[in-house]
XYZ file of C-alpha atoms in Angstrom:
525
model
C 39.580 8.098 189.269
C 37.297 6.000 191.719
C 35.855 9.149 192.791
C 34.668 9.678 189.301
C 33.211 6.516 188.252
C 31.141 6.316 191.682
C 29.973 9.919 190.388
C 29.010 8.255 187.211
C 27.485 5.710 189.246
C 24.742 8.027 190.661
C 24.269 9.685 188.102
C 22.355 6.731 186.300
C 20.853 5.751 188.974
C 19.556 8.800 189.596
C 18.256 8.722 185.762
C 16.897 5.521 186.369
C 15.003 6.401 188.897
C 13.418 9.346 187.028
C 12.447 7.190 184.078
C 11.057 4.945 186.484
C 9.066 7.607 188.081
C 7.933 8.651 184.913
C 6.663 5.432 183.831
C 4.996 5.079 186.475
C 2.579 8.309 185.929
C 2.113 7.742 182.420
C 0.893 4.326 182.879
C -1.654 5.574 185.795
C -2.663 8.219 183.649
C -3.282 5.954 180.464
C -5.213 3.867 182.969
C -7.437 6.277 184.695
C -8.446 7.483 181.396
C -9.628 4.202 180.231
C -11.718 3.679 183.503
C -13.684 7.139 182.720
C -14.766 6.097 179.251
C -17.953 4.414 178.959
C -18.461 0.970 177.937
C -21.360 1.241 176.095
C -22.577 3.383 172.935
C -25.044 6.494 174.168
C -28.565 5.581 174.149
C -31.238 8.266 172.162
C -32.502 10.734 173.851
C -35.070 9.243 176.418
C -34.146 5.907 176.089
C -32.528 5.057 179.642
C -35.798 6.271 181.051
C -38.126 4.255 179.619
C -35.720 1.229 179.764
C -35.147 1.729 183.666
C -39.045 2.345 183.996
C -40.186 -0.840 181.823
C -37.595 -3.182 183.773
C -38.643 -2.421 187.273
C -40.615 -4.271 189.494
C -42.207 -3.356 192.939
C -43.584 -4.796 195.771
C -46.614 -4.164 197.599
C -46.017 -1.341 200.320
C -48.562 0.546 202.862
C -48.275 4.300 203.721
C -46.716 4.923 206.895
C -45.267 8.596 206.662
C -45.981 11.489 203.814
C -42.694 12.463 203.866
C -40.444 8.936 204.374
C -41.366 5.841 202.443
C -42.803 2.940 203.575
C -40.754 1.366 206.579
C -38.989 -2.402 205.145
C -39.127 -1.047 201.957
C -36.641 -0.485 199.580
C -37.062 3.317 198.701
C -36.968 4.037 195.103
C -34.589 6.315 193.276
C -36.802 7.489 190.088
C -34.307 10.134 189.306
C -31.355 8.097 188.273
C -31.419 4.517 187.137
C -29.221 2.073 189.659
C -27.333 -1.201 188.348
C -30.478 -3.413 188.360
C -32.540 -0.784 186.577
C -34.518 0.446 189.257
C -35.226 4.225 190.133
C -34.241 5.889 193.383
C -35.998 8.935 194.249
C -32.845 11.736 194.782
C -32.771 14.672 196.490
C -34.574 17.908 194.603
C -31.339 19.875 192.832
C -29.923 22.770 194.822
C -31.663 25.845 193.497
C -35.050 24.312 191.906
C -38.081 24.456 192.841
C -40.276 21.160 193.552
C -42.786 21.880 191.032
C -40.106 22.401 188.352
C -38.344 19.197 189.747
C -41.251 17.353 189.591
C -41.753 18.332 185.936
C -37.997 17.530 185.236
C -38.565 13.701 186.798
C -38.225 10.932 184.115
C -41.991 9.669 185.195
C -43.284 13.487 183.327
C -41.138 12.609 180.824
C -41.848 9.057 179.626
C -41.816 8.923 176.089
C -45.230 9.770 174.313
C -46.262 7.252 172.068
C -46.277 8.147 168.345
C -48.750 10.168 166.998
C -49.851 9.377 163.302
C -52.285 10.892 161.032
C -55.529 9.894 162.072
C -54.561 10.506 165.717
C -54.984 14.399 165.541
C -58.282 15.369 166.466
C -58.333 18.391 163.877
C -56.387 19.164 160.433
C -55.769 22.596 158.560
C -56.956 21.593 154.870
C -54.096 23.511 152.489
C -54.639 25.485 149.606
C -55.377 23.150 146.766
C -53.429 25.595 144.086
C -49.851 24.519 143.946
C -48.296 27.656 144.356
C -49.939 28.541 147.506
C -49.311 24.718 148.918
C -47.265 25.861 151.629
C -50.211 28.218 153.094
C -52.463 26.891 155.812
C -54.558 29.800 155.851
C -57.775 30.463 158.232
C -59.297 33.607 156.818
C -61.634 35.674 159.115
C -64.213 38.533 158.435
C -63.783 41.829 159.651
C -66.281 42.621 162.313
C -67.020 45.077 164.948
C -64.718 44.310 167.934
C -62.904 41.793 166.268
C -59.592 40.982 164.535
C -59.159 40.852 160.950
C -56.377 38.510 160.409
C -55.175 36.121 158.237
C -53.671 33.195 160.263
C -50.966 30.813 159.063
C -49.363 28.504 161.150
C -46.680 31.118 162.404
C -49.534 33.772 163.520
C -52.332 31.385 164.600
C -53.257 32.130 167.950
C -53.048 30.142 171.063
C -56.535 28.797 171.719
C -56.197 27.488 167.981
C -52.497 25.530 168.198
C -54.022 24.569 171.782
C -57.327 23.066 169.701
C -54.327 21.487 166.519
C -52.672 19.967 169.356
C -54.880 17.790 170.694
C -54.296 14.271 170.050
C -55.541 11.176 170.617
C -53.818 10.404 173.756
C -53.948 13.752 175.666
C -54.776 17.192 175.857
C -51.808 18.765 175.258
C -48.284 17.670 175.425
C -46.133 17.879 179.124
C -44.321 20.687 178.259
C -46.304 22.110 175.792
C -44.920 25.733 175.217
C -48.339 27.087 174.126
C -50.151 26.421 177.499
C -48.605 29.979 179.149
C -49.257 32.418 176.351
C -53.225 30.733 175.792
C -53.509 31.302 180.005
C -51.856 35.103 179.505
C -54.401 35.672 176.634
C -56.953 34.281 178.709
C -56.595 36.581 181.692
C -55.685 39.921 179.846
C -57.492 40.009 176.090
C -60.017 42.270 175.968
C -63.312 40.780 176.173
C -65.724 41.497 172.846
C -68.938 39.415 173.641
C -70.154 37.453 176.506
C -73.415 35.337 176.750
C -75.056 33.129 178.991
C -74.357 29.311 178.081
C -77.816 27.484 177.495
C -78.019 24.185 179.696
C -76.763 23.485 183.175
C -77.647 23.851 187.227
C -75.453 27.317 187.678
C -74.937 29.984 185.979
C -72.191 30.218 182.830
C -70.629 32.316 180.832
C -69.336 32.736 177.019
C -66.552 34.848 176.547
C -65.549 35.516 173.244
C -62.020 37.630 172.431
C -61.145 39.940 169.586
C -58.698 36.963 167.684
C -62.234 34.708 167.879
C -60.892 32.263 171.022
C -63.920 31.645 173.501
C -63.477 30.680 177.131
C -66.257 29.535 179.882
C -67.366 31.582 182.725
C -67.325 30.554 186.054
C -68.479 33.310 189.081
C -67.094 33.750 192.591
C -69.333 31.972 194.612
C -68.017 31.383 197.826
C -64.907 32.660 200.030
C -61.956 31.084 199.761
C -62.189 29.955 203.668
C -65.772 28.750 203.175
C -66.742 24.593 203.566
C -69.812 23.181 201.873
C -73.013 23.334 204.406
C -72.640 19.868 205.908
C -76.420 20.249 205.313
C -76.724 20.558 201.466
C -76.875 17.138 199.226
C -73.949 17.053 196.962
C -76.377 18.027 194.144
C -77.121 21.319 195.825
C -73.825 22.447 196.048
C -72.401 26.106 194.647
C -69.919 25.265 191.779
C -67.249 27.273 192.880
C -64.723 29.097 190.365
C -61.233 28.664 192.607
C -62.198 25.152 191.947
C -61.912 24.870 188.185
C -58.617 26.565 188.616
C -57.530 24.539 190.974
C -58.631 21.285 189.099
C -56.927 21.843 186.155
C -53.758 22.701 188.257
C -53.860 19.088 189.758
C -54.783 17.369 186.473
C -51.495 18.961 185.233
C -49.359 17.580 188.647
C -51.068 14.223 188.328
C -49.772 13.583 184.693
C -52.853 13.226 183.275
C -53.571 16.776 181.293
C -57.223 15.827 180.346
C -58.832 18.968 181.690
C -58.442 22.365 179.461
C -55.848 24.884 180.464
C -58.030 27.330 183.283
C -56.842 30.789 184.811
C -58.216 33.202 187.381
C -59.049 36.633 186.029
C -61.056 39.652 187.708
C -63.588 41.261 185.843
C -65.572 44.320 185.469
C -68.958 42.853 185.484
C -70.142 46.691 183.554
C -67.188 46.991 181.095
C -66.888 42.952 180.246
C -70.211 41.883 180.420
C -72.857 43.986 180.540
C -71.805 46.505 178.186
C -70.982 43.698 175.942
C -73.598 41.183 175.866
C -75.999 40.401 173.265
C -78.075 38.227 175.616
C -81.231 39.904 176.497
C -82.028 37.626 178.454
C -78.754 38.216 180.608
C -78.885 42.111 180.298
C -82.306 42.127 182.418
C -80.947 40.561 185.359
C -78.521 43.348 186.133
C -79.261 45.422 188.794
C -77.459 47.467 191.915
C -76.901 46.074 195.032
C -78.586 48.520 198.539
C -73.921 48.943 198.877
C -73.616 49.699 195.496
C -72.581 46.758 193.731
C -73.049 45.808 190.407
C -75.066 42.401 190.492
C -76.447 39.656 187.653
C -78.411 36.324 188.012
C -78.970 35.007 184.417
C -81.477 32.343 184.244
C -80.450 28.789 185.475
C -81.769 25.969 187.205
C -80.218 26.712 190.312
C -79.156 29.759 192.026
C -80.318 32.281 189.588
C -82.478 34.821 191.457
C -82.038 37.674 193.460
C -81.292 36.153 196.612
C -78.295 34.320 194.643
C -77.084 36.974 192.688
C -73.442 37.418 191.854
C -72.121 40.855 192.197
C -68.704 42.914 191.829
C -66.866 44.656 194.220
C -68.484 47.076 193.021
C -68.015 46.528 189.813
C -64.944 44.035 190.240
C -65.562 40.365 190.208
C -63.296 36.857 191.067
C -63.710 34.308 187.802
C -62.909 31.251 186.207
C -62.475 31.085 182.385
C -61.397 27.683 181.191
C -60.472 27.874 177.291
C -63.516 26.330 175.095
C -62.770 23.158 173.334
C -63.387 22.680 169.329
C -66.659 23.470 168.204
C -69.360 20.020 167.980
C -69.678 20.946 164.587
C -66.079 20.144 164.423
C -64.793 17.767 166.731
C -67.951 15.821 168.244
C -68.082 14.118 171.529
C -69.878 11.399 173.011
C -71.223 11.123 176.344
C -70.801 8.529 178.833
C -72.781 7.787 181.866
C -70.882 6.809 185.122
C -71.032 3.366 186.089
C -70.484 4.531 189.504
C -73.173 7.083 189.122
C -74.597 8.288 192.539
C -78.809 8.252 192.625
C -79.105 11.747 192.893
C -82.188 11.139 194.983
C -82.206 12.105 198.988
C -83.471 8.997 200.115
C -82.354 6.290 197.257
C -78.712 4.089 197.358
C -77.301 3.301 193.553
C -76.581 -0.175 192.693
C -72.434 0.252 193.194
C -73.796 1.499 197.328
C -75.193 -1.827 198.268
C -72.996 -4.585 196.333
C -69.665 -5.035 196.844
C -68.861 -7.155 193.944
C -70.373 -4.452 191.449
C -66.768 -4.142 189.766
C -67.186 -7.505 188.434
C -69.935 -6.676 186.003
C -68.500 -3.690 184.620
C -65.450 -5.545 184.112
C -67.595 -7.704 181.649
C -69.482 -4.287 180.446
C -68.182 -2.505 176.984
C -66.372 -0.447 176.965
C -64.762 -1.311 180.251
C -64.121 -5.016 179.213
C -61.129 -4.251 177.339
C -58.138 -1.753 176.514
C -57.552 0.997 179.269
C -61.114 2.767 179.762
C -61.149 1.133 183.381
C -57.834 2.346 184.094
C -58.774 5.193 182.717
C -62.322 5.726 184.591
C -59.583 4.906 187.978
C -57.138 7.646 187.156
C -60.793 10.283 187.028
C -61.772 8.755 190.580
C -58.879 9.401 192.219
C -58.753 13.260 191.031
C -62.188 13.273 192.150
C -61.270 11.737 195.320
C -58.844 14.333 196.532
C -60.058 17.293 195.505
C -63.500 15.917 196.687
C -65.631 16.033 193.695
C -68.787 13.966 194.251
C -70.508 15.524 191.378
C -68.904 13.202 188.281
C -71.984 11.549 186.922
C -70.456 11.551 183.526
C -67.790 12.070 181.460
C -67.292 12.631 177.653
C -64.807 11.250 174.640
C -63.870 12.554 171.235
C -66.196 10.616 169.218
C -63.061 10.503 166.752
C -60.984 8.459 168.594
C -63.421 6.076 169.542
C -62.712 3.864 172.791
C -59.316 3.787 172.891
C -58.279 7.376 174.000
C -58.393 9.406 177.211
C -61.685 10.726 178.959
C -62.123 14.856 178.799
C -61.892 15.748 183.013
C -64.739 18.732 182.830
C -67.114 20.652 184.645
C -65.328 20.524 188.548
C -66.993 23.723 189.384
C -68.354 21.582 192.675
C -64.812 19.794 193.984
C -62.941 21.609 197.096
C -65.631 22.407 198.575
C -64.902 20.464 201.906
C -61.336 19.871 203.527
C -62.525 18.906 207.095
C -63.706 15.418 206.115
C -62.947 13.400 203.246
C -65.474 11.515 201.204
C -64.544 7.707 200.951
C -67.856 6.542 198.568
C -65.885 8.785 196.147
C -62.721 5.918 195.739
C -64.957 3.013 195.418
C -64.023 2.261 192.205
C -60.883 1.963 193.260
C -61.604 -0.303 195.809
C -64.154 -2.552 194.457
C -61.836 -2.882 191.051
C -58.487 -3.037 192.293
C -56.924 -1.560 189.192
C -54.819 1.026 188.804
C -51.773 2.404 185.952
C -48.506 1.572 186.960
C -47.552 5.556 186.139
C -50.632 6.579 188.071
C -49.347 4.732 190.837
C -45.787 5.836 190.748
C -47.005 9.370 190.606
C -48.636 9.151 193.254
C -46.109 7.881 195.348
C -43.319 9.702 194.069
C -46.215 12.629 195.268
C -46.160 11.371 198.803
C -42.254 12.006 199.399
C -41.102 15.693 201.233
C -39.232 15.960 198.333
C -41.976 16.464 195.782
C -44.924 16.897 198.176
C -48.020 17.194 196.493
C -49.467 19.956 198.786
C -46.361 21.659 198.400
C -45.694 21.786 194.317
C -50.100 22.383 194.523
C -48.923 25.771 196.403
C -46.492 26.788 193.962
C -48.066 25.812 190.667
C -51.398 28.019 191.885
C -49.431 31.155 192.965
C -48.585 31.655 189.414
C -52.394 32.257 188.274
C -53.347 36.005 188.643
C -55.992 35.691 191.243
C -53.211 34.158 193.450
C -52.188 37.814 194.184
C -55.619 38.988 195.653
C -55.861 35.676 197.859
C -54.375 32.183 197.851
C -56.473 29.786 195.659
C -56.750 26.802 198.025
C -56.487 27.653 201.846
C -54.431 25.206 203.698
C -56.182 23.480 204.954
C -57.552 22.311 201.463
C -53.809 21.680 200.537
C -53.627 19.830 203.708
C -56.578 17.762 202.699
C -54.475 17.053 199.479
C -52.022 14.844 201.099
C -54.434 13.404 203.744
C -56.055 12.056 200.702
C -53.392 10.851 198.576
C -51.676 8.639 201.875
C -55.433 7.279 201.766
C -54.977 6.520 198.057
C -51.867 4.753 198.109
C -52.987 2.615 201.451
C -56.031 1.386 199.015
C -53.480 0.364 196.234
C -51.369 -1.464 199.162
C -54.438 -2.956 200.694
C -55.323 -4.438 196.920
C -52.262 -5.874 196.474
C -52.135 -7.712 199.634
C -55.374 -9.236 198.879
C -54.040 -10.410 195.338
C -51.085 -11.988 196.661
C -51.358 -15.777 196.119
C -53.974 -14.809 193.255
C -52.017 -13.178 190.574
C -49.795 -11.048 192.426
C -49.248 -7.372 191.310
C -50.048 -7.900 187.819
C -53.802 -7.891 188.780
C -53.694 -4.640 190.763
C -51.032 -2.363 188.435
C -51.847 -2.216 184.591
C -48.161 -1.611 183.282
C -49.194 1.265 180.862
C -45.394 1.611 180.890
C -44.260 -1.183 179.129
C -47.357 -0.402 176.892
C -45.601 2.874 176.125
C -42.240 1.000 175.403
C -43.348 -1.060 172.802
C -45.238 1.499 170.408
C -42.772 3.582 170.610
C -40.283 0.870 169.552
C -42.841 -0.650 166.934
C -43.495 3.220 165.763
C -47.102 2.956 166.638
């Protein structure tokens, strides 16, 4: 009998203990569940990036290393927003590549702000009939050569959703799906008409394609390997057609996307141009080389003649075409002079060369006295600074939009032409002004890191154009002049902000275009 109710016994307690057990786990369970959910309500789409971007503040920091940040300084992760809202730059995810990292980064994808109405540069006028309201039509007669096509907003072709996309703030949008089918078209339709473009130093091209898209012209000039003569003025320089290719490639990396879409192509200088021009004037300068070679000179300022001609290999030939922007007829543009204009003379300093307080008027000058067109005019001058453009004596606006929109980046036929030595008058601006974007400068920055090394993403983005495959587009040692030349950017920033300090701090150096951003797109406009 005993030995059955101390049976008994363990048999609860052995239940007990089970329950217990069980308790125990279920409670743990209920609990680690809790912990995983969030405590706040998702944010849209976006939202945590621009939030993180607007909140942050930073310090003043020098250059000391192109791959580490600056020594005593915090470094900044701008992949993934920390407790106090700052951005620490991560490692690059296993398996991408930097330029498609760099792409991915919330500073390329900041919020645009809204675009309204008015903010389009061009509009497709519907039919007025009511039953054909829905069709945007542009109607095109059949000639010789040519396409005849009717083209509604499903068919139009790339150069003309590239032209319906421009807007008042940019180019074209950051990941604008149209940009790689307009730079296939570009380097493989067949070519129906090309004339000489009227105006200019060097010689140009017109290309015009069977669905009516045009594109500029730009001729091999120079090996890849070659530097400027250290003995020609910067106004004597070749414009060289790697050059525009490369330009718009680094207009694209910087963020800004003010310079239209450019790709490498090779030509048959008989087939493509010759055979096809209408330009008289053009036709005569053809002639064969003593090797052989197909060669043309067209009439120019500069470097048209014989002794400059530009031939094929033999019939072969290395180009630039950069896709034409809307007609003037139909999008106008203004031109601006540069206030940092050089003389253009061989023995004569401008203004800006001799005093250093310059800055100060223009600050007081329309249009630079208000909204962004200095920060603007900064963001041009330090493209122009490291791809070593001296040639920007001015720079054009859609008369639209009038001051308050971005400046058009063209004509950079004459940049990369020397990697050996940098040119420092070019970043004057810079200096004398002490203004910069806060995106610009986080770019740039972010640019200087191993991670997302601007040489580096440079190399990739260029070896997808087509000439890429006959030669590389920039030697390196241009792409080594690319981060010489940014670590020289940045230490002008620092140096600007340690002269401020005391005076108004940071908020005199960095425009916060950022928090700009932030509130039209939370006003809507």
């Amino acid at each position: 009998m005993r030995w059955r109710m101390r049976r008994h016994s363990r048999t609860i307690c052995l239940s007990l203990a089970f329950i217990s057990i069980f308790l125990h786990l279920l409670l743990a369970l209920v609990s680690f569940s809790a912990y995983q959910q969030p405590c706040d309500a998702p944010l849209p789409p976006g939202t945590h990036i621009l939030r993180a971007l607007a909140r942050t503040s930073y310090t003043s920091v020098g250059v000391s290393s192109l791959a580490e940040p600056p020594t005593g300084t915090k470094q900044m992760d701008f992949s993934n927003p920390d407790a106090k809202g700052h951005l620490m730059a991560g490692p690059v995810e296993s398996g991408r590549s930097k330029l498609e990292a760099l792409f991915s980064h919330p500073l390329y994808n900041i919020p645009s702000p809204p675009v309204s109405e008015e903010d389009w540069l061009l509009k497709v006028k519907p039919k007025v009939k009511v039953s054909e309201r829905s069709s945007q039509i542009w109607v095109s007669d059949n000639q010789d050569g040519y396409e005849d096509t009717q083209w509604t907003g499903d068919n139009q072709p790339p150069w003309l959703r590239f032209h319906l996309n421009i807007s008042r703030w940019q180019l074209y949008a950051p990941h604008d799906p149209n940009i790689e089918p307009l730079l296939q078209q570009l380097a493989t339709h067949r070519v129906v008409s090309a004339v000489q473009k009227s105006g200019g130093t060097q010689l140009k091209l017109v290309m015009t394609f069977p669905n009516y898209g045009q594109a500029m012209l730009k001729p091999m000039k120079q090996e890849r390997d070659e530097e400027t003569n250290y003995n020609l003025y910067y106004f004597s320089d070749f414009e060289r057609h790697n050059a525009e290719i490369a330009a718009f490639h680094l207009d694209r990396i910087l963020g800004y996307r003010r310079i239209p879409p450019v790709v490498g192509r090779l030509v048959d200088v008989v087939k493509e141009i010759k055979d096809v021009t209408t330009d008289r004037k053009l036709a005569r300068t053809f002639f064969t080389s003593p090797v052989g070679n197909v060669c043309f000179y067209g009439l120019c300022s500069y470097y048209c003649s014989t002794e400059h001609a530009v031939c094929g290999r033999p019939t072969a030939l290395e180009v630039s075409l950069a896709v034409m922007l809307p007609d003037l007829s139909l999008a106008t543009r203004r031109t601006w002079r540069s206030p940092w204009r050089r003389s253009y003379s061989r023995s004569k300093l401008a203004k800006w060369e001799t005093d250093p307080d310059y800055c100060s008027a223009v600050k007081k000058t329309p249009p630079y006295d208000k909204g962004t067109r200095l920060v603007d005019f900064i963001d041009m001058v330090i493209l122009d600074f490291l791809m070593s453009n001296m040639d920007r004596h001015h720079y054009e606006t859609f008369e639209k939009f009038g001051n308050n929109t971005f400046l058009l980046h063209l004509d950079n036929g004459r940049a990369f032409g020397r990697h050996s030595k940098d040119e420092p008058s070019i970043l004057v601006p810079l200096e004398q002004c002490c203004r910069i974007r806060r995106s610009t400068w986080l770019r740039l920055r972010l640019l200087s890191q191993a991670q997302y090394q601007l040489s580096d993403v440079m190399r990739e983005s260029l070896s997808h154009d087509p000439l890429a495959s006959v030669a590389p587009l920039l030697s390196e040692p241009h792409l080594a002049a690319l981060d010489r030349r940014l670590a020289t950017v940045l230490q002008t920033v620092s140096r600007c902000q340690e002269r401020q300090t005391g005076v108004g701090g940071d908020d005199e150096v960095i425009y916060d275009d950022i928090a700009s951003i932030k509130d039209m797109v939370t006003s809507g406009g």
